[in-house]
mmCIF file of C-alpha atoms in Angstrom:
data_model
loop_
_atom_site.group_PDB
_atom_site.id
_atom_site.type_symbol
_atom_site.label_atom_id
_atom_site.label_comp_id
_atom_site.label_asym_id
_atom_site.label_seq_id
_atom_site.Cartn_x
_atom_site.Cartn_y
_atom_site.Cartn_z
ATOM 1 C CA GLY A 21 -109.856 -106.921 86.768
ATOM 2 C CA MET A 22 -112.910 -105.099 85.300
ATOM 3 C CA ASN A 23 -113.427 -101.377 86.054
ATOM 4 C CA THR A 24 -117.000 -100.721 87.247
ATOM 5 C CA THR A 25 -116.653 -97.220 88.278
ATOM 6 C CA GLU A 26 -119.609 -94.964 87.158
ATOM 7 C CA GLY A 27 -118.057 -92.213 85.533
ATOM 8 C CA THR A 28 -115.533 -90.828 88.062
ATOM 9 C CA GLY A 29 -117.157 -91.287 91.413
ATOM 10 C CA SER A 30 -119.218 -94.233 92.467
ATOM 11 C CA PHE A 31 -119.835 -97.927 92.052
ATOM 12 C CA GLY A 32 -121.787 -98.429 88.733
ATOM 13 C CA TYR A 33 -124.104 -101.110 89.803
ATOM 14 C CA TYR A 34 -125.593 -103.302 92.598
ATOM 15 C CA PRO A 35 -123.620 -106.384 92.836
ATOM 16 C CA ASP A 36 -124.216 -109.806 94.465
ATOM 17 C CA MET A 37 -121.786 -109.663 97.406
ATOM 18 C CA ALA A 38 -122.524 -113.527 98.068
ATOM 19 C CA SER A 39 -120.895 -114.345 94.781
ATOM 20 C CA TYR A 40 -117.428 -113.042 95.949
ATOM 21 C CA GLN A 41 -114.730 -115.187 97.324
ATOM 22 C CA GLU A 42 -112.848 -112.282 98.448
ATOM 23 C CA THR A 43 -113.008 -108.360 98.685
ATOM 24 C CA VAL A 44 -110.204 -106.088 99.414
ATOM 25 C CA ILE A 45 -110.468 -102.203 99.955
ATOM 26 C CA ASN A 46 -107.162 -100.357 99.399
ATOM 27 C CA ALA A 47 -107.303 -96.826 100.953
ATOM 28 C CA ILE A 48 -103.621 -95.974 100.260
ATOM 29 C CA GLY A 49 -100.551 -97.623 98.700
ATOM 30 C CA ASN A 50 -102.028 -98.417 95.422
ATOM 31 C CA ASN A 51 -99.440 -99.068 92.686
ATOM 32 C CA ALA A 52 -99.309 -97.647 89.269
ATOM 33 C CA GLU A 53 -101.531 -100.361 87.683
ATOM 34 C CA MET A 54 -104.534 -98.311 89.251
ATOM 35 C CA GLY A 55 -105.348 -95.385 87.313
ATOM 36 C CA PRO A 56 -107.484 -92.676 89.136
ATOM 37 C CA PRO A 57 -106.559 -91.749 92.700
ATOM 38 C CA GLY A 58 -108.660 -92.617 95.643
ATOM 39 C CA ILE A 59 -110.034 -95.728 97.148
ATOM 40 C CA MET A 60 -109.798 -98.914 95.246
ATOM 41 C CA HIS A 61 -112.303 -101.827 95.821
ATOM 42 C CA VAL A 62 -111.262 -105.228 94.511
ATOM 43 C CA TYR A 63 -113.862 -108.102 94.200
ATOM 44 C CA VAL A 64 -112.813 -111.519 93.386
ATOM 45 C CA GLY A 65 -115.584 -113.805 91.983
ATOM 46 C CA LYS A 66 -115.972 -117.322 93.443
ATOM 47 C CA SER A 67 -114.770 -120.438 91.271
ATOM 48 C CA GLY A 68 -115.981 -123.874 91.213
ATOM 49 C CA GLY A 69 -113.601 -126.779 92.313
ATOM 50 C CA ASN A 70 -113.293 -130.430 92.152
ATOM 51 C CA ASN A 71 -116.191 -130.982 94.492
ATOM 52 C CA PHE A 72 -119.645 -130.099 94.037
ATOM 53 C CA GLN A 73 -120.786 -127.585 96.731
ATOM 54 C CA GLY A 74 -123.108 -124.882 97.364
ATOM 55 C CA SER A 75 -125.173 -123.018 100.053
ATOM 56 C CA VAL A 76 -128.498 -121.413 100.450
ATOM 57 C CA TYR A 77 -128.963 -118.295 102.498
ATOM 58 C CA LEU A 78 -132.309 -116.597 103.493
ATOM 59 C CA ASP A 79 -132.724 -113.398 105.607
ATOM 60 C CA TRP A 80 -136.415 -112.255 106.156
ATOM 61 C CA TYR A 81 -138.533 -110.210 108.509
ATOM 62 C CA ASN A 82 -141.664 -108.201 108.637
ATOM 63 C CA ASN A 83 -143.261 -105.199 110.493
ATOM 64 C CA SER A 84 -144.189 -107.452 113.513
ATOM 65 C CA LEU A 85 -140.501 -107.347 114.404
ATOM 66 C CA GLN A 86 -140.373 -103.391 114.371
ATOM 67 C CA ALA A 87 -141.670 -101.068 116.969
ATOM 68 C CA SER A 88 -143.361 -97.637 116.068
ATOM 69 C CA ASN A 89 -142.616 -94.282 117.933
ATOM 70 C CA LEU A 90 -144.402 -92.052 115.595
ATOM 71 C CA PRO A 91 -146.679 -89.703 117.708
ATOM 72 C CA ASP A 92 -150.375 -89.456 117.250
ATOM 73 C CA GLU A 93 -149.990 -85.673 116.616
ATOM 74 C CA TYR A 94 -147.931 -86.577 113.567
ATOM 75 C CA ILE A 95 -150.478 -88.957 112.235
ATOM 76 C CA ALA A 96 -153.154 -86.317 112.882
ATOM 77 C CA ARG A 97 -151.268 -83.962 110.404
ATOM 78 C CA GLY A 98 -151.507 -86.549 107.508
ATOM 79 C CA ILE A 99 -148.375 -88.530 107.896
ATOM 80 C CA ARG A 100 -149.738 -92.156 107.305
ATOM 81 C CA LYS A 101 -149.533 -94.440 110.146
ATOM 82 C CA GLY A 102 -146.326 -96.537 109.925
ATOM 83 C CA GLY A 103 -144.047 -93.577 109.150
ATOM 84 C CA ASN A 104 -140.958 -94.808 107.428
ATOM 85 C CA GLU A 105 -141.045 -98.370 109.141
ATOM 86 C CA MET A 106 -139.802 -101.502 107.209
ATOM 87 C CA LEU A 107 -142.839 -103.542 106.453
ATOM 88 C CA LYS A 108 -141.493 -106.383 104.516
ATOM 89 C CA TYR A 109 -137.883 -107.544 103.593
ATOM 90 C CA TYR A 110 -136.237 -110.538 102.244
ATOM 91 C CA ASP A 111 -132.769 -111.742 100.930
ATOM 92 C CA PHE A 112 -132.385 -114.899 99.265
ATOM 93 C CA ASN A 113 -129.204 -116.320 97.654
ATOM 94 C CA LEU A 114 -128.222 -119.683 96.181
ATOM 95 C CA ASN A 115 -124.758 -120.478 95.071
ATOM 96 C CA VAL A 116 -123.269 -123.580 93.795
ATOM 97 C CA GLY A 117 -120.308 -124.804 91.725
ATOM 98 C CA GLY A 118 -118.323 -127.861 91.007
ATOM 99 C CA PRO A 119 -116.658 -129.777 88.218
ATOM 100 C CA ILE A 120 -117.604 -130.249 84.587
ATOM 101 C CA LYS A 121 -114.473 -132.130 84.247
ATOM 102 C CA ARG A 122 -112.364 -132.841 87.229
ATOM 103 C CA ASP A 123 -108.833 -131.215 87.233
ATOM 104 C CA LYS A 124 -109.764 -129.467 83.854
ATOM 105 C CA LEU A 125 -112.939 -127.555 83.816
ATOM 106 C CA TRP A 126 -115.063 -126.019 86.543
ATOM 107 C CA TRP A 127 -118.272 -123.856 86.772
ATOM 108 C CA TYR A 128 -119.833 -121.632 89.441
ATOM 109 C CA PHE A 129 -123.397 -119.901 89.662
ATOM 110 C CA SER A 130 -125.046 -117.673 92.039
ATOM 111 C CA TYR A 131 -128.577 -116.034 92.245
ATOM 112 C CA ARG A 132 -129.384 -113.256 94.533
ATOM 113 C CA ASP A 133 -132.824 -111.739 95.172
ATOM 114 C CA GLN A 134 -133.574 -108.875 97.562
ATOM 115 C CA LYS A 135 -136.552 -107.051 98.329
ATOM 116 C CA ASN A 136 -137.872 -104.608 100.694
ATOM 117 C CA ALA A 137 -141.060 -102.525 101.344
ATOM 118 C CA VAL A 138 -140.924 -99.413 103.332
ATOM 119 C CA ALA A 139 -143.599 -97.103 104.508
ATOM 120 C CA ASN A 140 -142.880 -93.711 102.999
ATOM 121 C CA PRO A 141 -144.276 -90.406 104.810
ATOM 122 C CA ALA A 142 -144.100 -88.664 101.499
ATOM 123 C CA PHE A 143 -146.853 -91.041 100.044
ATOM 124 C CA ARG A 144 -150.424 -89.860 100.627
ATOM 125 C CA PHE A 145 -151.794 -92.980 98.832
ATOM 126 C CA ASP A 146 -151.960 -96.341 100.161
ATOM 127 C CA LYS A 147 -148.663 -97.842 98.769
ATOM 128 C CA THR A 148 -145.328 -98.741 100.078
ATOM 129 C CA PHE A 149 -141.935 -97.645 98.590
ATOM 130 C CA ASP A 150 -140.543 -100.843 97.102
ATOM 131 C CA THR A 151 -137.243 -101.905 95.978
ATOM 132 C CA ARG A 152 -135.940 -105.207 94.405
ATOM 133 C CA LEU A 153 -132.507 -106.110 93.306
ATOM 134 C CA TRP A 154 -131.862 -109.312 91.651
ATOM 135 C CA ASN A 155 -128.482 -110.777 90.137
ATOM 136 C CA PRO A 156 -127.566 -113.949 88.280
ATOM 137 C CA SER A 157 -123.741 -114.601 87.878
ATOM 138 C CA GLY A 158 -121.697 -117.171 86.551
ATOM 139 C CA LYS A 159 -118.117 -118.213 86.259
ATOM 140 C CA ALA A 160 -116.347 -120.945 84.139
ATOM 141 C CA THR A 161 -112.690 -121.873 84.478
ATOM 142 C CA TYR A 162 -110.718 -124.079 81.931
ATOM 143 C CA LEU A 163 -107.271 -125.500 82.638
ATOM 144 C CA LEU A 164 -105.725 -126.161 79.290
ATOM 145 C CA ASN A 165 -102.399 -127.283 81.054
ATOM 146 C CA ALA A 166 -100.424 -126.370 83.964
ATOM 147 C CA ASN A 167 -99.311 -123.161 82.548
ATOM 148 C CA ASN A 168 -102.501 -121.883 80.825
ATOM 149 C CA LYS A 169 -105.854 -121.000 82.378
ATOM 150 C CA PHE A 170 -108.878 -119.524 80.775
ATOM 151 C CA ILE A 171 -111.762 -117.725 82.774
ATOM 152 C CA GLY A 172 -115.044 -116.504 81.700
ATOM 153 C CA TYR A 173 -117.214 -114.381 83.956
ATOM 154 C CA TYR A 174 -120.554 -112.820 83.757
ATOM 155 C CA GLN A 175 -122.997 -110.943 86.262
ATOM 156 C CA TRP A 176 -126.190 -109.179 85.589
ATOM 157 C CA GLY A 177 -127.990 -106.778 88.196
ATOM 158 C CA GLN A 178 -131.475 -105.580 87.946
ATOM 159 C CA LYS A 179 -133.037 -102.725 90.131
ATOM 160 C CA ILE A 180 -136.668 -102.162 90.296
ATOM 161 C CA GLN A 181 -138.338 -99.387 92.123
ATOM 162 C CA PRO A 182 -141.851 -98.737 90.670
ATOM 163 C CA ASN A 183 -142.447 -95.452 92.650
ATOM 164 C CA ARG A 184 -139.172 -93.705 92.849
ATOM 165 C CA THR A 185 -139.021 -90.254 94.312
ATOM 166 C CA ASP A 186 -136.222 -87.649 93.635
ATOM 167 C CA ARG A 187 -137.525 -84.263 94.294
ATOM 168 C CA GLY A 188 -138.113 -84.306 97.987
ATOM 169 C CA GLY A 189 -141.864 -83.431 97.794
ATOM 170 C CA ILE A 190 -145.285 -85.066 99.041
ATOM 171 C CA HIS A 191 -147.028 -87.267 96.442
ATOM 172 C CA LEU A 192 -150.784 -87.393 96.510
ATOM 173 C CA ASP A 193 -150.992 -90.284 94.147
ATOM 174 C CA PRO A 194 -148.555 -92.637 92.182
ATOM 175 C CA GLU A 195 -148.946 -90.631 89.029
ATOM 176 C CA SER A 196 -146.280 -87.972 90.219
ATOM 177 C CA THR A 197 -143.617 -90.873 91.113
ATOM 178 C CA ARG A 198 -141.417 -92.489 88.474
ATOM 179 C CA ASN A 199 -140.682 -96.036 87.441
ATOM 180 C CA GLN A 200 -137.149 -97.289 87.722
ATOM 181 C CA ASN A 201 -136.604 -100.973 85.950
ATOM 182 C CA SER A 202 -132.798 -100.716 85.114
ATOM 183 C CA GLY A 203 -130.200 -103.390 84.313
ATOM 184 C CA SER A 204 -126.422 -103.584 84.614
ATOM 185 C CA TRP A 205 -123.807 -106.070 83.649
ATOM 186 C CA VAL A 206 -120.172 -106.836 83.831
ATOM 187 C CA TRP A 207 -118.434 -109.528 81.726
ATOM 188 C CA LYS A 208 -115.021 -110.691 80.930
ATOM 189 C CA GLY A 209 -112.823 -113.370 79.087
ATOM 190 C CA GLU A 210 -109.455 -113.962 80.511
ATOM 191 C CA TRP A 211 -106.245 -115.785 79.922
ATOM 192 C CA ASN A 212 -103.648 -116.504 82.534
ATOM 193 C CA GLY A 213 -100.279 -117.982 81.449
ATOM 194 C CA THR A 214 -97.302 -119.048 83.349
ATOM 195 C CA LEU A 215 -94.541 -118.762 80.894
ATOM 196 C CA SER A 216 -91.401 -119.654 83.244
ATOM 197 C CA ASN A 217 -90.747 -120.110 87.003
ATOM 198 C CA ASN A 218 -90.539 -116.159 87.102
ATOM 199 C CA LEU A 219 -92.773 -114.668 84.269
ATOM 200 C CA TYR A 220 -96.594 -114.571 84.464
ATOM 201 C CA VAL A 221 -98.779 -113.141 81.824
ATOM 202 C CA GLU A 222 -102.385 -112.176 81.724
ATOM 203 C CA ALA A 223 -104.784 -110.733 79.094
ATOM 204 C CA ARG A 224 -108.458 -109.977 79.365
ATOM 205 C CA TYR A 225 -111.211 -108.300 77.497
ATOM 206 C CA GLY A 226 -114.769 -107.340 78.790
ATOM 207 C CA ASP A 227 -117.527 -104.852 79.296
ATOM 208 C CA PHE A 228 -119.378 -103.088 81.937
ATOM 209 C CA GLY A 229 -122.639 -101.056 81.288
ATOM 210 C CA TYR A 230 -126.274 -100.313 82.211
ATOM 211 C CA TYR A 231 -129.361 -98.820 81.171
ATOM 212 C CA PHE A 232 -131.143 -96.497 83.531
ATOM 213 C CA PRO A 233 -134.552 -95.238 82.854
ATOM 214 C CA LEU A 234 -136.677 -93.179 85.060
ATOM 215 C CA LEU A 235 -140.173 -93.066 83.567
ATOM 216 C CA GLY A 236 -143.140 -90.706 84.930
ATOM 217 C CA TYR A 237 -146.406 -92.134 84.868
ATOM 218 C CA GLY A 238 -149.389 -89.855 84.286
ATOM 219 C CA ASP A 239 -150.334 -87.118 81.434
ATOM 220 C CA ASN A 240 -151.675 -84.399 83.790
ATOM 221 C CA PRO A 241 -150.034 -81.326 83.935
ATOM 222 C CA PHE A 242 -147.067 -81.199 86.286
ATOM 223 C CA ARG A 243 -146.989 -78.861 89.331
ATOM 224 C CA PHE A 244 -144.556 -78.488 92.171
ATOM 225 C CA ASP A 245 -145.502 -76.130 95.035
ATOM 226 C CA THR A 246 -142.349 -75.584 96.992
ATOM 227 C CA GLY A 247 -144.227 -74.135 99.797
ATOM 228 C CA THR A 248 -146.447 -77.133 100.628
ATOM 229 C CA LEU A 249 -144.013 -79.487 99.002
ATOM 230 C CA ILE A 250 -146.884 -81.052 97.144
ATOM 231 C CA ILE A 251 -146.181 -82.570 93.605
ATOM 232 C CA GLU A 252 -148.858 -83.358 91.075
ATOM 233 C CA GLY A 253 -148.887 -84.674 87.674
ATOM 234 C CA GLY A 254 -146.577 -86.403 85.454
ATOM 235 C CA ASP A 255 -143.000 -86.442 86.070
ATOM 236 C CA GLN A 256 -140.066 -86.561 83.453
ATOM 237 C CA ARG A 257 -139.342 -89.663 81.243
ATOM 238 C CA TRP A 258 -135.548 -89.747 81.076
ATOM 239 C CA GLN A 259 -132.871 -92.345 80.566
ATOM 240 C CA GLN A 260 -129.085 -92.742 80.473
ATOM 241 C CA ASP A 261 -126.978 -95.685 79.326
ATOM 242 C CA ARG A 262 -123.387 -96.319 79.799
ATOM 243 C CA ASP A 263 -120.953 -98.844 78.049
ATOM 244 C CA ARG A 264 -117.313 -99.266 78.586
ATOM 245 C CA LYS A 265 -115.222 -101.845 76.827
ATOM 246 C CA GLN A 266 -112.090 -102.719 78.240
ATOM 247 C CA ALA A 267 -109.119 -104.648 77.253
ATOM 248 C CA THR A 268 -105.898 -105.240 79.270
ATOM 249 C CA VAL A 269 -102.421 -107.108 78.785
ATOM 250 C CA SER A 270 -99.770 -107.384 81.644
ATOM 251 C CA ALA A 271 -96.797 -109.349 82.318
ATOM 252 C CA THR A 272 -95.392 -109.995 85.877
ATOM 253 C CA TYR A 273 -91.588 -110.934 86.578
ATOM 254 C CA PHE A 274 -90.449 -111.992 89.884
ATOM 255 C CA LYS A 275 -86.581 -111.423 90.720
ATOM 256 C CA ASP A 276 -84.668 -112.135 93.823
ATOM 257 C CA GLY A 277 -81.471 -109.996 94.117
ATOM 258 C CA TRP A 278 -80.834 -106.365 93.016
ATOM 259 C CA GLY A 279 -80.983 -105.441 96.882
ATOM 260 C CA GLY A 280 -84.031 -107.504 97.857
ATOM 261 C CA SER A 281 -86.899 -109.285 96.082
ATOM 262 C CA HIS A 282 -88.860 -107.637 93.165
ATOM 263 C CA ASN A 283 -92.303 -107.974 91.751
ATOM 264 C CA LEU A 284 -91.918 -106.111 88.403
ATOM 265 C CA LYS A 285 -95.020 -105.524 86.283
ATOM 266 C CA ILE A 286 -95.427 -103.856 83.038
ATOM 267 C CA GLY A 287 -98.784 -103.590 81.039
ATOM 268 C CA GLY A 288 -101.388 -101.557 79.103
ATOM 269 C CA GLU A 289 -104.944 -101.135 78.672
ATOM 270 C CA PHE A 290 -107.606 -99.352 76.629
ATOM 271 C CA ASP A 291 -111.189 -98.404 77.684
ATOM 272 C CA LEU A 292 -113.679 -97.225 75.231
ATOM 273 C CA GLU A 293 -116.716 -95.610 76.839
ATOM 274 C CA THR A 294 -119.948 -94.287 75.764
ATOM 275 C CA GLN A 295 -122.931 -92.597 77.456
ATOM 276 C CA TRP A 296 -126.258 -91.953 75.799
ATOM 277 C CA ASN A 297 -128.671 -89.563 77.471
ATOM 278 C CA GLY A 298 -132.209 -88.513 76.483
ATOM 279 C CA TYR A 299 -135.582 -87.176 77.722
ATOM 280 C CA GLU A 300 -138.717 -88.353 76.150
ATOM 281 C CA ARG A 301 -140.252 -85.391 78.119
ATOM 282 C CA ILE A 302 -139.016 -82.866 80.489
ATOM 283 C CA VAL A 303 -142.292 -83.223 82.582
ATOM 284 C CA ALA A 304 -145.755 -84.235 81.311
ATOM 285 C CA GLY A 305 -146.700 -81.711 78.365
ATOM 286 C CA ASN A 306 -142.927 -80.457 78.542
ATOM 287 C CA ILE A 307 -144.111 -77.434 80.865
ATOM 288 C CA ASP A 308 -142.723 -77.342 84.357
ATOM 289 C CA HIS A 309 -144.906 -75.289 86.664
ATOM 290 C CA ARG A 310 -143.685 -74.162 90.015
ATOM 291 C CA LEU A 311 -145.866 -72.709 92.624
ATOM 292 C CA PHE A 312 -145.221 -71.482 96.312
ATOM 293 C CA ASN A 313 -148.178 -71.916 98.717
ATOM 294 C CA GLY A 314 -150.484 -72.065 95.656
ATOM 295 C CA ALA A 315 -149.293 -68.850 93.886
ATOM 296 C CA SER A 316 -147.492 -69.218 90.555
ATOM 297 C CA ARG A 317 -143.781 -68.595 90.446
ATOM 298 C CA THR A 318 -142.160 -69.819 87.463
ATOM 299 C CA VAL A 319 -143.075 -71.863 84.342
ATOM 300 C CA ALA A 320 -140.310 -73.616 82.343
ATOM 301 C CA PHE A 321 -140.704 -75.046 78.899
ATOM 302 C CA GLY A 322 -138.626 -78.013 77.923
ATOM 303 C CA PHE A 323 -137.935 -79.882 74.716
ATOM 304 C CA PRO A 324 -137.383 -83.606 74.119
ATOM 305 C CA THR A 325 -134.023 -85.001 73.542
ATOM 306 C CA ALA A 326 -134.905 -88.455 72.512
ATOM 307 C CA SER A 327 -136.644 -89.405 69.091
ATOM 308 C CA GLY A 328 -138.589 -92.365 70.544
ATOM 309 C CA PRO A 329 -140.130 -94.028 73.618
ATOM 310 C CA LEU A 330 -137.602 -94.863 76.483
ATOM 311 C CA GLY A 331 -137.546 -97.605 79.098
ATOM 312 C CA SER A 332 -135.090 -100.514 77.585
ATOM 313 C CA LYS A 333 -131.549 -101.124 76.685
ATOM 314 C CA GLY A 334 -132.645 -100.854 72.936
ATOM 315 C CA ALA A 335 -133.870 -97.145 73.427
ATOM 316 C CA ARG A 336 -130.253 -95.838 73.220
ATOM 317 C CA LYS A 337 -130.764 -95.591 69.544
ATOM 318 C CA ASP A 338 -133.133 -92.881 70.131
ATOM 319 C CA MET A 339 -131.331 -90.986 72.683
ATOM 320 C CA LEU A 340 -129.610 -87.651 71.153
ATOM 321 C CA MET A 341 -127.143 -86.723 73.660
ATOM 322 C CA ILE A 342 -124.050 -89.042 73.181
ATOM 323 C CA ALA A 343 -120.605 -88.638 74.921
ATOM 324 C CA LYS A 344 -117.552 -90.608 74.397
ATOM 325 C CA LEU A 345 -114.309 -91.071 76.416
ATOM 326 C CA ASP A 346 -111.469 -93.201 75.033
ATOM 327 C CA GLN A 347 -108.718 -93.816 77.468
ATOM 328 C CA LEU A 348 -105.196 -95.538 76.531
ATOM 329 C CA SER A 349 -102.897 -96.388 79.364
ATOM 330 C CA ALA A 350 -99.444 -97.722 80.130
ATOM 331 C CA PHE A 351 -97.871 -98.533 83.359
ATOM 332 C CA PHE A 352 -94.847 -100.014 85.074
ATOM 333 C CA SER A 353 -94.559 -101.050 88.735
ATOM 334 C CA ASP A 354 -92.033 -102.522 91.107
ATOM 335 C CA GLN A 355 -93.182 -103.956 94.528
ATOM 336 C CA TRP A 356 -89.624 -104.111 96.116
ATOM 337 C CA SER A 357 -89.103 -105.774 99.300
ATOM 338 C CA LEU A 358 -85.933 -104.761 100.932
ATOM 339 C CA ASN A 359 -86.285 -106.823 104.231
ATOM 340 C CA ASN A 360 -89.097 -108.363 106.316
ATOM 341 C CA ARG A 361 -90.233 -104.854 107.458
ATOM 342 C CA LEU A 362 -89.839 -102.474 104.529
ATOM 343 C CA THR A 363 -91.541 -102.648 100.988
ATOM 344 C CA LEU A 364 -91.452 -99.914 98.523
ATOM 345 C CA SER A 365 -94.291 -99.572 95.955
ATOM 346 C CA LEU A 366 -92.678 -97.731 92.987
ATOM 347 C CA GLY A 367 -94.171 -97.206 89.575
ATOM 348 C CA VAL A 368 -94.975 -94.938 86.716
ATOM 349 C CA ARG A 369 -97.969 -94.623 84.678
ATOM 350 C CA TYR A 370 -99.203 -92.869 81.385
ATOM 351 C CA ASP A 371 -102.789 -92.097 80.561
ATOM 352 C CA HIS A 372 -104.201 -90.462 77.412
ATOM 353 C CA TYR A 373 -107.852 -89.379 77.353
ATOM 354 C CA LYS A 374 -109.633 -88.477 74.082
ATOM 355 C CA SER A 375 -113.404 -87.198 74.877
#
């Protein structure tokens, strides 16, 4: 029920796929409840039940399980032995759930930890390209009575890449790479109510967001030779944060007759989204020097757009570029089944955006 799209185009964080009971990918035929066009991915989180149960999963291998076909002539030119082979990999998951009070209150928890180390041909220093993703997630379900259920859900995702590269060049030392240690989250509180045999109501409020810093290391002057592709010096220190507060209310009415069976749904939602963006420095010294085979080509001067150090969720107060988008929506849909072979998905939707 929570929208975790980053802006308009991509998944906004790295989720724990082991924590989901069900995933659905709808390529076509989405009803008016879905706002933007395109593919809709739906993820349903696991819930605890009356019986305690859980599972442990481990996936692991190292470089002894992978062969190399990198020619010696490439290594002689300076490509480090190992090429871009996977050197280490593991994926661990623990998920457990059960009752706090049988038939009344249940809990569920999952923890995912993934890490890999890859030999990077662009590194001319003795270091691997490392990535780690870890996620804790939890869900609590409370059945007040036969007709009213309350749900609380939370998932955090952390991504760590200590030597991230985005410019496509060759790095002589770690100083010219950037450090990513970014966090993301999604949470919600929800009420489901069955008001009659035909009428079902749901209401939820929650939040999706992340902080995303990319922080250059060294303070030596930055130089990028687009002829030799060698990058030297300290790269940019930049951060982007996003937060989207969301509230949704809808009612579903089931009706037999009127030429078939109908699943009528009416609802509305609002999203309040804010994005923060700032540069602590464009590159080291705020002077971006570009060369071609050793000859100077361009020099660009930059100006910071952050008033303090970046690298944490609390740094958004120091980022000077702020964008907001408020979205108010209303929709009505009818899933009309005329017979066992024909179903019409009808609907109308209204969206109002204020940026």
